[in-house]
PDB file of C-alpha atoms in Angstrom:
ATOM      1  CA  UNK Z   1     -40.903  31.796  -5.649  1.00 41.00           C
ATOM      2  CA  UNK Z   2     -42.391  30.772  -8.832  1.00 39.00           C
ATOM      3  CA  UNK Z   3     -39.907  28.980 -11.573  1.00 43.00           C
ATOM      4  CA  UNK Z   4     -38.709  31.687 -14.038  1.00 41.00           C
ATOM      5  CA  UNK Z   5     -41.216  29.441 -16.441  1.00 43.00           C
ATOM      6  CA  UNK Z   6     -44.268  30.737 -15.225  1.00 42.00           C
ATOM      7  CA  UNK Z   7     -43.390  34.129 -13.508  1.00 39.00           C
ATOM      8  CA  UNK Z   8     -40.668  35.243 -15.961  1.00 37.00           C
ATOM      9  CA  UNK Z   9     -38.585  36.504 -13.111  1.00 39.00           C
ATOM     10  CA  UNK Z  10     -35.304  35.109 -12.633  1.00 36.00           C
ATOM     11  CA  UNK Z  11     -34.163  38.107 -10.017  1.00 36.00           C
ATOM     12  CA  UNK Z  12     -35.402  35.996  -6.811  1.00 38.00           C
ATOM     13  CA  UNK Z  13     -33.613  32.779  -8.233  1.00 37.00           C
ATOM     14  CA  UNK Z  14     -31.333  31.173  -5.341  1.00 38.00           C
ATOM     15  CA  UNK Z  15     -27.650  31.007  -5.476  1.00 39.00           C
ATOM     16  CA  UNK Z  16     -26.926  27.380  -7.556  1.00 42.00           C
ATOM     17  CA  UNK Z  17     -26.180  24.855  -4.813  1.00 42.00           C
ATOM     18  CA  UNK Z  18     -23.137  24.067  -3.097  1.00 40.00           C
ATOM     19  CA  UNK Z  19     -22.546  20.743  -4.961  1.00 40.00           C
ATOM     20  CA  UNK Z  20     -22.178  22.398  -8.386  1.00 42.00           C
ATOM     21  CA  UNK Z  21     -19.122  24.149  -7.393  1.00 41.00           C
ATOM     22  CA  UNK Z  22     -16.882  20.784  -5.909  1.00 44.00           C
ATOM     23  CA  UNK Z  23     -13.950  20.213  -7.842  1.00 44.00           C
ATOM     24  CA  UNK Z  24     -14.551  17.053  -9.955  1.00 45.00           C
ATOM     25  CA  UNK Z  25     -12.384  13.504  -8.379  1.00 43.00           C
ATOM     26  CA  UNK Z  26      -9.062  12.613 -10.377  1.00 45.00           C
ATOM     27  CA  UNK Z  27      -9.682  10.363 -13.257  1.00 43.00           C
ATOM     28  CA  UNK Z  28     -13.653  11.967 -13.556  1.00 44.00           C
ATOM     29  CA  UNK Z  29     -15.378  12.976 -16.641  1.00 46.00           C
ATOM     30  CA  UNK Z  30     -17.161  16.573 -17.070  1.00 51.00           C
ATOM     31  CA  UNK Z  31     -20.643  16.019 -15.464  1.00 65.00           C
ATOM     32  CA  UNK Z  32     -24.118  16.726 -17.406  1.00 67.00           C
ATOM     33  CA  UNK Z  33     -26.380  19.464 -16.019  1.00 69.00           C
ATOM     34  CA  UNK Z  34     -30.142  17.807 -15.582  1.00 71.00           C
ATOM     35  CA  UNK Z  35     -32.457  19.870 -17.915  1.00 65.00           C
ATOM     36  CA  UNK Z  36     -34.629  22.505 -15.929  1.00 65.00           C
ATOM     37  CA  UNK Z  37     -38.407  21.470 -15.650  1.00 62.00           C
ATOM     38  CA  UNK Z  38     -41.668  23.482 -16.708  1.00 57.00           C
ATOM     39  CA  UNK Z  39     -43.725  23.418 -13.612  1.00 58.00           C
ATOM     40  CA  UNK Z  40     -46.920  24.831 -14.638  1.00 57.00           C
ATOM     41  CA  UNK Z  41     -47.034  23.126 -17.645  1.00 61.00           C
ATOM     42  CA  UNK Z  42     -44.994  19.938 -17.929  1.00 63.00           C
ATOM     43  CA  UNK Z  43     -47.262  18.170 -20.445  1.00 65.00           C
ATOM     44  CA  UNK Z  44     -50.265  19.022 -22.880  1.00 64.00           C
ATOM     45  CA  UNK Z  45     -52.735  16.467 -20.373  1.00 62.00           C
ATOM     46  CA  UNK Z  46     -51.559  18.057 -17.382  1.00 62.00           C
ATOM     47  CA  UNK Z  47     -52.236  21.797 -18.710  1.00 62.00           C
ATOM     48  CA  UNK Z  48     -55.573  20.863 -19.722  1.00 69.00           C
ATOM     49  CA  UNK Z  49     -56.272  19.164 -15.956  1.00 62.00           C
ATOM     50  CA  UNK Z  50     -55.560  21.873 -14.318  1.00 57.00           C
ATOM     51  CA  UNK Z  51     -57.398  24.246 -16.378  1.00 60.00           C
ATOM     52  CA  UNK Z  52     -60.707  22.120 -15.806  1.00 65.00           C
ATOM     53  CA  UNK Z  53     -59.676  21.781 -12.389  1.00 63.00           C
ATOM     54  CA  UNK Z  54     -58.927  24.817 -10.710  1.00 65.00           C
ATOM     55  CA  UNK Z  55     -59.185  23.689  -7.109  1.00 63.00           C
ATOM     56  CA  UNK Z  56     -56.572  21.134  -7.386  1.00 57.00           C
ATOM     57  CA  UNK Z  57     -54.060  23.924  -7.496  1.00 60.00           C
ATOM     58  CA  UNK Z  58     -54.816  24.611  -3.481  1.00 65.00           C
ATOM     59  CA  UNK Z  59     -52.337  21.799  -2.878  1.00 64.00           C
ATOM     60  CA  UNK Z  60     -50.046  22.431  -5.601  1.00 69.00           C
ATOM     61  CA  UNK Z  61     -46.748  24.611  -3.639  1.00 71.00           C
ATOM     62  CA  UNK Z  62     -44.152  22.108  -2.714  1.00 76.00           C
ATOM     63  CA  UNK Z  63     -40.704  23.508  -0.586  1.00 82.00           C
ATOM     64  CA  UNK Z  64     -37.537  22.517  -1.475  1.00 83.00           C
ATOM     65  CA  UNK Z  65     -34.980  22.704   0.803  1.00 89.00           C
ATOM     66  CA  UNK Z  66     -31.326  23.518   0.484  1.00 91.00           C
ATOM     67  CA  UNK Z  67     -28.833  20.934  -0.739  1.00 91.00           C
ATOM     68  CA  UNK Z  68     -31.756  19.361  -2.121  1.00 91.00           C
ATOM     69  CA  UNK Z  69     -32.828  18.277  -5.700  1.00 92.00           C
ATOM     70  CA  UNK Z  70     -36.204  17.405  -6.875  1.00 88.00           C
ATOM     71  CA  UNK Z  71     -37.065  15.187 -10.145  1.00 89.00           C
ATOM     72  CA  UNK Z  72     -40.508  15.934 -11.710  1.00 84.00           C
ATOM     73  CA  UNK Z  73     -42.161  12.835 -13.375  1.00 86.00           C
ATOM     74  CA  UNK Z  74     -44.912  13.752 -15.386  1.00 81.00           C
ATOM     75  CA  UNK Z  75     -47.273  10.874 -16.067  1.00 82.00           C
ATOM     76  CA  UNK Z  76     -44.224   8.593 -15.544  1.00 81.00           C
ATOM     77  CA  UNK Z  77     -42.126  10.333 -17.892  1.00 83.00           C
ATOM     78  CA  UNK Z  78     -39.338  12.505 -16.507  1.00 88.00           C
ATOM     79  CA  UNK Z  79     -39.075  16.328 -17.522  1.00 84.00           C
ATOM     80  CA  UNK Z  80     -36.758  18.106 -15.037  1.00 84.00           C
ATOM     81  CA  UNK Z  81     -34.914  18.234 -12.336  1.00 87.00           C
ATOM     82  CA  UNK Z  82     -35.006  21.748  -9.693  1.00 84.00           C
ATOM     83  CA  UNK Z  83     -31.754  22.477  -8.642  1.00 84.00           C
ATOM     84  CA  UNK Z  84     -32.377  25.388  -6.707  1.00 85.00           C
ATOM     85  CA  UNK Z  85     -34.276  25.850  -3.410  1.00 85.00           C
ATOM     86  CA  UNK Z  86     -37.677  27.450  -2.828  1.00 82.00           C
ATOM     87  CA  UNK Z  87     -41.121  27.236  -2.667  1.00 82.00           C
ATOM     88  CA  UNK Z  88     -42.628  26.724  -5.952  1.00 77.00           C
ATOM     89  CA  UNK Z  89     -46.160  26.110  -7.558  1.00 73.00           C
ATOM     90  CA  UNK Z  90     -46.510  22.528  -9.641  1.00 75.00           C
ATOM     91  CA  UNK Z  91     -49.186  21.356 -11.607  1.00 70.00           C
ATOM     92  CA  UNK Z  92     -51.004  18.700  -9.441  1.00 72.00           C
ATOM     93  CA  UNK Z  93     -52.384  16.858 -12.065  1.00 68.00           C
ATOM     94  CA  UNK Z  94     -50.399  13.532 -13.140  1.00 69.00           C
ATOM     95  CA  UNK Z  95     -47.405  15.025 -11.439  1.00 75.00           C
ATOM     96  CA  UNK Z  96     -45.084  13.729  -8.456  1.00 79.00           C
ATOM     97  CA  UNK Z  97     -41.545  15.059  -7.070  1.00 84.00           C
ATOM     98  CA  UNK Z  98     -38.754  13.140  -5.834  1.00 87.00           C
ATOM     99  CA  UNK Z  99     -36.299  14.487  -3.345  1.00 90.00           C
ATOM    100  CA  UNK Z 100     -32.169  13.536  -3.766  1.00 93.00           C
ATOM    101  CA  UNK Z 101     -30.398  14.698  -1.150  1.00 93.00           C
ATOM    102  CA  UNK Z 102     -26.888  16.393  -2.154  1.00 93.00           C
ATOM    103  CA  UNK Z 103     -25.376  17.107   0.829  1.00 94.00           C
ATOM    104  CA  UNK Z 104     -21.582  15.371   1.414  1.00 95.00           C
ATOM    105  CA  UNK Z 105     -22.666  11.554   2.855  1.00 95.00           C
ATOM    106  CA  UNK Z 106     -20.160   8.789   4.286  1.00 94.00           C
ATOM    107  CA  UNK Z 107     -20.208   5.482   3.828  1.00 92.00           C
ATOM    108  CA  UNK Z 108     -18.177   2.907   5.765  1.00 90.00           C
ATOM    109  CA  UNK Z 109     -17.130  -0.153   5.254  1.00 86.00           C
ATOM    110  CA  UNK Z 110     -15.419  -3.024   7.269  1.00 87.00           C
ATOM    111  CA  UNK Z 111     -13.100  -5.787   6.889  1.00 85.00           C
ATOM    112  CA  UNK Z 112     -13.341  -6.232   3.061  1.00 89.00           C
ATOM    113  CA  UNK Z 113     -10.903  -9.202   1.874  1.00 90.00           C
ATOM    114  CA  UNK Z 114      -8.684  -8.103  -0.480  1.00 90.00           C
ATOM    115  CA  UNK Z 115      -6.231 -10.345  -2.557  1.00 90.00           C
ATOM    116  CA  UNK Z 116      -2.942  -8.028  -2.989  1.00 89.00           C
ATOM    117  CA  UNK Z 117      -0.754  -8.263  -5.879  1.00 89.00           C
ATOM    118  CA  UNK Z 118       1.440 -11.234  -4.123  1.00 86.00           C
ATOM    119  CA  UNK Z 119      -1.375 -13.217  -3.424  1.00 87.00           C
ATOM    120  CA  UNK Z 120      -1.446 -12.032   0.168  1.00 86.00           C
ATOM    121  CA  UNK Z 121      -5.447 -11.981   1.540  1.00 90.00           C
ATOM    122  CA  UNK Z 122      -5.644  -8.660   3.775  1.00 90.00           C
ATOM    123  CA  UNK Z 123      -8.124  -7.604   5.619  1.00 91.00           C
ATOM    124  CA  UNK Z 124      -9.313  -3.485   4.873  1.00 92.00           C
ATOM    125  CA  UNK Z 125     -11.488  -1.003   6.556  1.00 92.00           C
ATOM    126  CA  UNK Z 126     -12.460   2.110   4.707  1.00 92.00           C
ATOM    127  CA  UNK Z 127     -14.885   5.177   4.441  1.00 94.00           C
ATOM    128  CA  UNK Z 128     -15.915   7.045   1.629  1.00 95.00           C
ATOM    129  CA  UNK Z 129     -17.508  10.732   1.078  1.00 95.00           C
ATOM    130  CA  UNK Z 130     -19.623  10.944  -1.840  1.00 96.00           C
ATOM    131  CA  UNK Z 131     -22.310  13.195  -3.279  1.00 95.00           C
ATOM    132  CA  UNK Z 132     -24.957  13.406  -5.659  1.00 95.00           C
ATOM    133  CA  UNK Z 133     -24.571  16.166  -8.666  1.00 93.00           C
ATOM    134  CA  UNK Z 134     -27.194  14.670 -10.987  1.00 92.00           C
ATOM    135  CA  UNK Z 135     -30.563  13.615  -9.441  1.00 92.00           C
ATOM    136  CA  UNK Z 136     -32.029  12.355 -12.154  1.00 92.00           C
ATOM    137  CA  UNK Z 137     -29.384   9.205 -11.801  1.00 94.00           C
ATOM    138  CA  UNK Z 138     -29.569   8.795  -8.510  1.00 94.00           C
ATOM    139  CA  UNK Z 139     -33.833   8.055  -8.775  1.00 92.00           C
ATOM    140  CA  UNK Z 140     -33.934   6.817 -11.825  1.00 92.00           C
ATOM    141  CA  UNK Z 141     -30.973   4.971 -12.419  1.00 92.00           C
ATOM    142  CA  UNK Z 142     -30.318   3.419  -9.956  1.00 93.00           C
ATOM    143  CA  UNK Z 143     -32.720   1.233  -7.531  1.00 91.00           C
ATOM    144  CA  UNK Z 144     -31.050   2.852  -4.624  1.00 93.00           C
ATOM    145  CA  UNK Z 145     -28.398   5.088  -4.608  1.00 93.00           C
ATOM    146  CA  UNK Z 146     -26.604   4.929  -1.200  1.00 93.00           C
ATOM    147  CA  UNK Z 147     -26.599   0.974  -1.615  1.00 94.00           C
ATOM    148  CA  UNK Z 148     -24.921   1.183  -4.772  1.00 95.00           C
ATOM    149  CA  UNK Z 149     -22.557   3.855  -3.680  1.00 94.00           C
ATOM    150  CA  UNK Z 150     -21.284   0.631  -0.681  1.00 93.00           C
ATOM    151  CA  UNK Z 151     -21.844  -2.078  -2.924  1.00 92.00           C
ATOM    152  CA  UNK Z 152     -19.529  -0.175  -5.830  1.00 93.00           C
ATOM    153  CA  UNK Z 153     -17.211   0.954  -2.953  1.00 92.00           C
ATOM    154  CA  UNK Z 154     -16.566  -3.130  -1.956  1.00 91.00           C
ATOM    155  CA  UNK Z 155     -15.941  -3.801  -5.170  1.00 92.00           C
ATOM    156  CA  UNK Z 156     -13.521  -1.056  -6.257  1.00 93.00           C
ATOM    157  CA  UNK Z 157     -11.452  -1.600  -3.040  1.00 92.00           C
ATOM    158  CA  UNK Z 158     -10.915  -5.211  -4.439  1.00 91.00           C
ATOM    159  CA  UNK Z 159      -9.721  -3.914  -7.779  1.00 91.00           C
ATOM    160  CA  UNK Z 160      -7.463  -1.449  -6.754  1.00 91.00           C
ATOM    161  CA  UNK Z 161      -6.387  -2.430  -3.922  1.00 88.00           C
ATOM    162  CA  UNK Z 162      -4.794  -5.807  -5.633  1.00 88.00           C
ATOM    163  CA  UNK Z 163      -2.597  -3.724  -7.594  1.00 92.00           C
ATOM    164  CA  UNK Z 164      -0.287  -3.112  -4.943  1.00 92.00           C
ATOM    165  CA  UNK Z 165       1.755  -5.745  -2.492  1.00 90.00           C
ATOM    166  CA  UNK Z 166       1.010  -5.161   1.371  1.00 88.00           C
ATOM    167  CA  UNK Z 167       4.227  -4.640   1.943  1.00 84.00           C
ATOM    168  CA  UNK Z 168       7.517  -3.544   0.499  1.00 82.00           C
ATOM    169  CA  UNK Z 169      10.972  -1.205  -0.204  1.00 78.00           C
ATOM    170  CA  UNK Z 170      10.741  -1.372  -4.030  1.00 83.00           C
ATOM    171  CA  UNK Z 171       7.609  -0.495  -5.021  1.00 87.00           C
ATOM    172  CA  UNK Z 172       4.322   1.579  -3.704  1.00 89.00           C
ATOM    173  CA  UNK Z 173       2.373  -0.403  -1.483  1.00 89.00           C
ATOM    174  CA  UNK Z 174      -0.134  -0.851   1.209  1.00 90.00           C
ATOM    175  CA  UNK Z 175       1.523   0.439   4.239  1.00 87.00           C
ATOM    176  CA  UNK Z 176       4.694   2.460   2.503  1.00 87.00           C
ATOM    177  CA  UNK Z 177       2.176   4.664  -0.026  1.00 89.00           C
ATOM    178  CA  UNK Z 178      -0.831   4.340   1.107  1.00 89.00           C
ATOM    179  CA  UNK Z 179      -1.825   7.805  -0.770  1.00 91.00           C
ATOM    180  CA  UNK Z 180      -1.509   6.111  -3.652  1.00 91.00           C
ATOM    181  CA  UNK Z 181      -3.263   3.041  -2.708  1.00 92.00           C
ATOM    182  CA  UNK Z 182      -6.215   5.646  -2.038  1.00 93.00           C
ATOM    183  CA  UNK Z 183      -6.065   7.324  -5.471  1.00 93.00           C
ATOM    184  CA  UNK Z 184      -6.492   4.046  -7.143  1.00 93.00           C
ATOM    185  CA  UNK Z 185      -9.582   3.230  -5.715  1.00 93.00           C
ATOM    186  CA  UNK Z 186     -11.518   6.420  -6.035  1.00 94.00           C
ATOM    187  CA  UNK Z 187     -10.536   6.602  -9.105  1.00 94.00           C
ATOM    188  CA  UNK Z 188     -11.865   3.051 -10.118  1.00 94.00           C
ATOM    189  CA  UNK Z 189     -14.627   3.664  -7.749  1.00 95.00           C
ATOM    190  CA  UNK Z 190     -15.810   7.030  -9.760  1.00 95.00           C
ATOM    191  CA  UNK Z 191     -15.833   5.082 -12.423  1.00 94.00           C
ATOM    192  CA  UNK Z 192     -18.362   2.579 -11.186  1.00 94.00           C
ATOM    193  CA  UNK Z 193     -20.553   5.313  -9.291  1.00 95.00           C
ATOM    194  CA  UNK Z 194     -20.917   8.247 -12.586  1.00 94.00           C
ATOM    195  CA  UNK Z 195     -24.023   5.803 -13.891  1.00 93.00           C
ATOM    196  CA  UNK Z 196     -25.978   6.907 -10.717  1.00 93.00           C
ATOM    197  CA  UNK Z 197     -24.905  10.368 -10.464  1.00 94.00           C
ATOM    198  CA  UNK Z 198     -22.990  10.469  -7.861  1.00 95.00           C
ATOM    199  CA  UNK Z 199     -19.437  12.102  -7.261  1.00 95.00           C
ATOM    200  CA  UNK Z 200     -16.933  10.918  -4.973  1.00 95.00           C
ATOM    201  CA  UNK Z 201     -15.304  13.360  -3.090  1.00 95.00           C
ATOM    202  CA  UNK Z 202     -12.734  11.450  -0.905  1.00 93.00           C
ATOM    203  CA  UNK Z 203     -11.756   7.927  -0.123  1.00 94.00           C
ATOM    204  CA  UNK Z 204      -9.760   6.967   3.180  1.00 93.00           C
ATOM    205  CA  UNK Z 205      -8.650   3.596   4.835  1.00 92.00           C
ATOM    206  CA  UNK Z 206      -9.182   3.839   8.181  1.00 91.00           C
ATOM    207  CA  UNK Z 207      -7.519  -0.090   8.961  1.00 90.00           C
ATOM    208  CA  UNK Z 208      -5.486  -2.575   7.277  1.00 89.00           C
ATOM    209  CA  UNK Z 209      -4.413  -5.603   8.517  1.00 87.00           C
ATOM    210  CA  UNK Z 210      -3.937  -9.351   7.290  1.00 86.00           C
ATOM    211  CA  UNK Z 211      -6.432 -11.601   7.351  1.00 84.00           C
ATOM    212  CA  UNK Z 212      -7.042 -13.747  10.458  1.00 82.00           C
ATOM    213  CA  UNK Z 213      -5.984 -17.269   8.703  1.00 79.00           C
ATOM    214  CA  UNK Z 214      -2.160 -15.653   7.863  1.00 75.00           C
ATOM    215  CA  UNK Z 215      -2.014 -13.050  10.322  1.00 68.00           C
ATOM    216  CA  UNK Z 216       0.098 -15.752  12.448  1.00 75.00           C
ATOM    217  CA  UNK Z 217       2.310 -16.914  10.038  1.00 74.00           C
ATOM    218  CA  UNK Z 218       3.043 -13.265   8.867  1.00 71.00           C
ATOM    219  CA  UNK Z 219       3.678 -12.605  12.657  1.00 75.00           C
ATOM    220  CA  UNK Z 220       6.827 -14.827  12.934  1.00 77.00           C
ATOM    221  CA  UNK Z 221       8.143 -13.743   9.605  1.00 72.00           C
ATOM    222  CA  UNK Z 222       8.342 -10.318  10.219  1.00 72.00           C
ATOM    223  CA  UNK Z 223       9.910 -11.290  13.170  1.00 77.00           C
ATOM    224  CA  UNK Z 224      12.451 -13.410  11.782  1.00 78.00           C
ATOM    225  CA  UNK Z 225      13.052 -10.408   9.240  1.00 74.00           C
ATOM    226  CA  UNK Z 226      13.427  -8.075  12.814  1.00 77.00           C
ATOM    227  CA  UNK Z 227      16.012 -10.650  13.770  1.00 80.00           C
ATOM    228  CA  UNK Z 228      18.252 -10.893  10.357  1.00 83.00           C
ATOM    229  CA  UNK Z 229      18.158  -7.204  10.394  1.00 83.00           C
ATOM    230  CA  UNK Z 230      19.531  -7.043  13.732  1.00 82.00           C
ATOM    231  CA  UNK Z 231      22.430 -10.372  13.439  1.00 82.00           C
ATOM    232  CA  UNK Z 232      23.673  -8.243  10.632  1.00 86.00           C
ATOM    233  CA  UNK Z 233      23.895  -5.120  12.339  1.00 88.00           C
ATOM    234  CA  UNK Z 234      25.381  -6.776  15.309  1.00 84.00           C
ATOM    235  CA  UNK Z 235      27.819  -8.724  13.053  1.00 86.00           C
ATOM    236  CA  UNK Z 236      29.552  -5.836  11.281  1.00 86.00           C
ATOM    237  CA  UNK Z 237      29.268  -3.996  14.247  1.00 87.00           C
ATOM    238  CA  UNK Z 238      31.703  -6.710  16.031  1.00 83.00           C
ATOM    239  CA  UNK Z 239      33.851  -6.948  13.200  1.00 85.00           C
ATOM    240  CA  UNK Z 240      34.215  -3.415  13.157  1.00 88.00           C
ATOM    241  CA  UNK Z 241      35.042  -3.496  16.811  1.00 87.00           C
ATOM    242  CA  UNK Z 242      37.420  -6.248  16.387  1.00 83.00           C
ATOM    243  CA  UNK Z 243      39.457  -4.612  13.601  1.00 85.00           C
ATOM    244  CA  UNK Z 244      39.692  -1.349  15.184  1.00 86.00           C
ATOM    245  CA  UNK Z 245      41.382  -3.959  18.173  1.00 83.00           C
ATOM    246  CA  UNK Z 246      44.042  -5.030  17.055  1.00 82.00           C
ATOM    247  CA  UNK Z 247      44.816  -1.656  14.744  1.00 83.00           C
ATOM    248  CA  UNK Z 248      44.820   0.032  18.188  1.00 85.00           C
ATOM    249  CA  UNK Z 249      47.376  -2.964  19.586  1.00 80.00           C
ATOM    250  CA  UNK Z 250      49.748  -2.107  16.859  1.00 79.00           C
ATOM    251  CA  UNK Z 251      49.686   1.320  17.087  1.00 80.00           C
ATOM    252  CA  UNK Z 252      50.772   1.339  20.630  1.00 81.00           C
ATOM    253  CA  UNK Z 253      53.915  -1.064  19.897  1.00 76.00           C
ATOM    254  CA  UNK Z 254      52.627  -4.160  21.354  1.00 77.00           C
ATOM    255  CA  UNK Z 255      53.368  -6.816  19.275  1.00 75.00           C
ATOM    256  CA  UNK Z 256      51.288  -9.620  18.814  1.00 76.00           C
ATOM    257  CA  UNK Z 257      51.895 -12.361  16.369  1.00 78.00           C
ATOM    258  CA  UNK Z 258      49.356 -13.406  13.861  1.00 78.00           C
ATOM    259  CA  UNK Z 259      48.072 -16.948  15.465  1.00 79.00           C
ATOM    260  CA  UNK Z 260      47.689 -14.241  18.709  1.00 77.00           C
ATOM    261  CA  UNK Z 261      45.831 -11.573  16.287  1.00 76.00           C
ATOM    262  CA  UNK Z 262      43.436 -14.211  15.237  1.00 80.00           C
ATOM    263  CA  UNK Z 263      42.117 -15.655  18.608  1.00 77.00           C
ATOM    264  CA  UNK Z 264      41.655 -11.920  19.207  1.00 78.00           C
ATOM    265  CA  UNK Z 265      39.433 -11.289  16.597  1.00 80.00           C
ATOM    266  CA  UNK Z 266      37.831 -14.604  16.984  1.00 79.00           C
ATOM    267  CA  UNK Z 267      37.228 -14.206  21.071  1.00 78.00           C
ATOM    268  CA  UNK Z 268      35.831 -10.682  20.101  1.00 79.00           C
ATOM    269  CA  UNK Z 269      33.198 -11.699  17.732  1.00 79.00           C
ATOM    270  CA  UNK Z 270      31.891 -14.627  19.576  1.00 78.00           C
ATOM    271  CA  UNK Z 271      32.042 -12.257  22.999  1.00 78.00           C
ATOM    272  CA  UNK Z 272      30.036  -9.413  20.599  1.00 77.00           C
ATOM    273  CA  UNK Z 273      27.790 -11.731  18.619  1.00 79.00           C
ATOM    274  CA  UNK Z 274      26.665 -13.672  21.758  1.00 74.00           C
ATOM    275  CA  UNK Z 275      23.099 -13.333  22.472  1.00 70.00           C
ATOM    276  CA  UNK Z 276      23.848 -14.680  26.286  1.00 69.00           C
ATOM    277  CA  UNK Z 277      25.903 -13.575  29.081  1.00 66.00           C
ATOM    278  CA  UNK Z 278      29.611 -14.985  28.009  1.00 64.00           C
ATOM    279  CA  UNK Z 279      31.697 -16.192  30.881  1.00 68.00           C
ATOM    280  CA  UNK Z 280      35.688 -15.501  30.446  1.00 65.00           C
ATOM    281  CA  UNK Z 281      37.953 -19.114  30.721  1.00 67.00           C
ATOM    282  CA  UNK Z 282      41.725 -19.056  31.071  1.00 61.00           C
ATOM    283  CA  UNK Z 283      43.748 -21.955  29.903  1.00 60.00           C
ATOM    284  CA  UNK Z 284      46.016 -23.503  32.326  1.00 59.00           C
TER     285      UNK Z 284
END
């Protein structure tokens, strides 16, 4: 298929490609279109090449696949980008393609330290979908696109992430939002990835724990949070038991004075409380 340029036929064009049509990441800007690109003609010294050199044209059709986006650098100087797959004729003089891939990619990333809004260091893995919607970025913007994309993705993790605490009841956080948590960074991270062209199209943690030098320490004090919880519980609990008791004593008539009442209660509790086997004693 020859570029409606030269042929003036635009019924053969392909369907635009798939990337065009993704719904832009919260918190992203509208996205510039690359310019199309004159193939047979992309500059006055290239035309008149190829005019005195007819034979160079035997090499001159180049294939571009699908989900794939090729910018045209005439003489060094960019003029286009082809967005749309094919096989089309270029002008081989002073002229060179480069292929961007736009297909969906992943990139991971593991155990990045991040500092969370109590000062806690935690420890988060992560992967990120991302895709390229502007080629002429992502080659010329940019040393290396995919690179950036991890390097950006570090960084934005970092950001966001130390917004939130890693754990807690009264606000979002780490563990009890972690939706949220996500937002945060692809939003930042768009931010950081729109100079090379590339979109993001979904951010997920895939681990989160603390860091190795606290992980102890944060060990025993959820645990001694497990055990408060569970003394209190235990403690009303008993004194519920114990009230209900002695109500239930005077209900059925049995009379028991109020020295009686109170070693009651005060057996019960202990007996309830206990976190050992209690043996029963009778004073003699």
């Amino acid at each position: 298929n020859l570029p409606p340029d030269c042929s003036g036929d635009t019924s053969n064009m392909a369907a635009p490609n798939a990337v065009d049509s993704m719904p832009l990441a919260p918190g992203q800007s509208s996205e510039e279109k690359d310019p199309d690109v004159n193939l047979c003609c992309p500059s006055a010294l290239s035309c008149c090449l190829a005019a005195m050199l007819p034979c160079a044209w035997f090499g001159a059709c180049r294939v571009i696949e699908p989900n794939t986006h090729a910018v045209l650098l005439s003489w060094g100087e960019y003029k286009g980008t082809l967005s749309q797959e094919g096989c089309y004729c270029i002008n081989p003089c002073g002229n060179s393609l480069d292929l961007v891939s736009t297909k969906v990619q992943t990139t991971d990333f593991k155990s990045v330290k991040v500092i969370d809004k109590n000062g806690t260091p935690v420890n988060m893995d992560g992967v990120v979908s991302w895709t390229v919607f502007s080629a002429k970025r992502a080659s010329l913007d940019v040393q290396n696109h995919a690179y950036f994309v991890r390097e950006q993705a570090a960084g934005a993790v970092k950001q966001a992430a130390g917004m939130f605490p890693f754990e807690s009841t009264e606000e979002p956080s780490m563990r009890t939002t972690p939706d949220a948590v996500t937002e945060a960074i692809q939003t930042t991270l768009q931010e950081r990835v729109n100079v090379a062209g590339v979109r993001v199209v979904n951010f997920a943690i895939t681990d989160l724990s603390y860091a190795p030098e606290i992980a102890q320490a944060m060990l025993v004090r959820q645990q001694a949070e497990a055990t408060l919880k569970a003394r209190k519980i235990i403690v009303e609990g008993a004194v519920t038991i114990a009230t209900k008791a002695v109500e239930q004593l005077k209900d059925n008539d049995i009379s028991i004075n109020n020295e009686t009442q109170g070693d009651l209660v005060r057996n019960l509790v202990t007996v309830l409380c206990s976190d050992r086997g209690v043996q029963p004693t009778m004073g003699l």
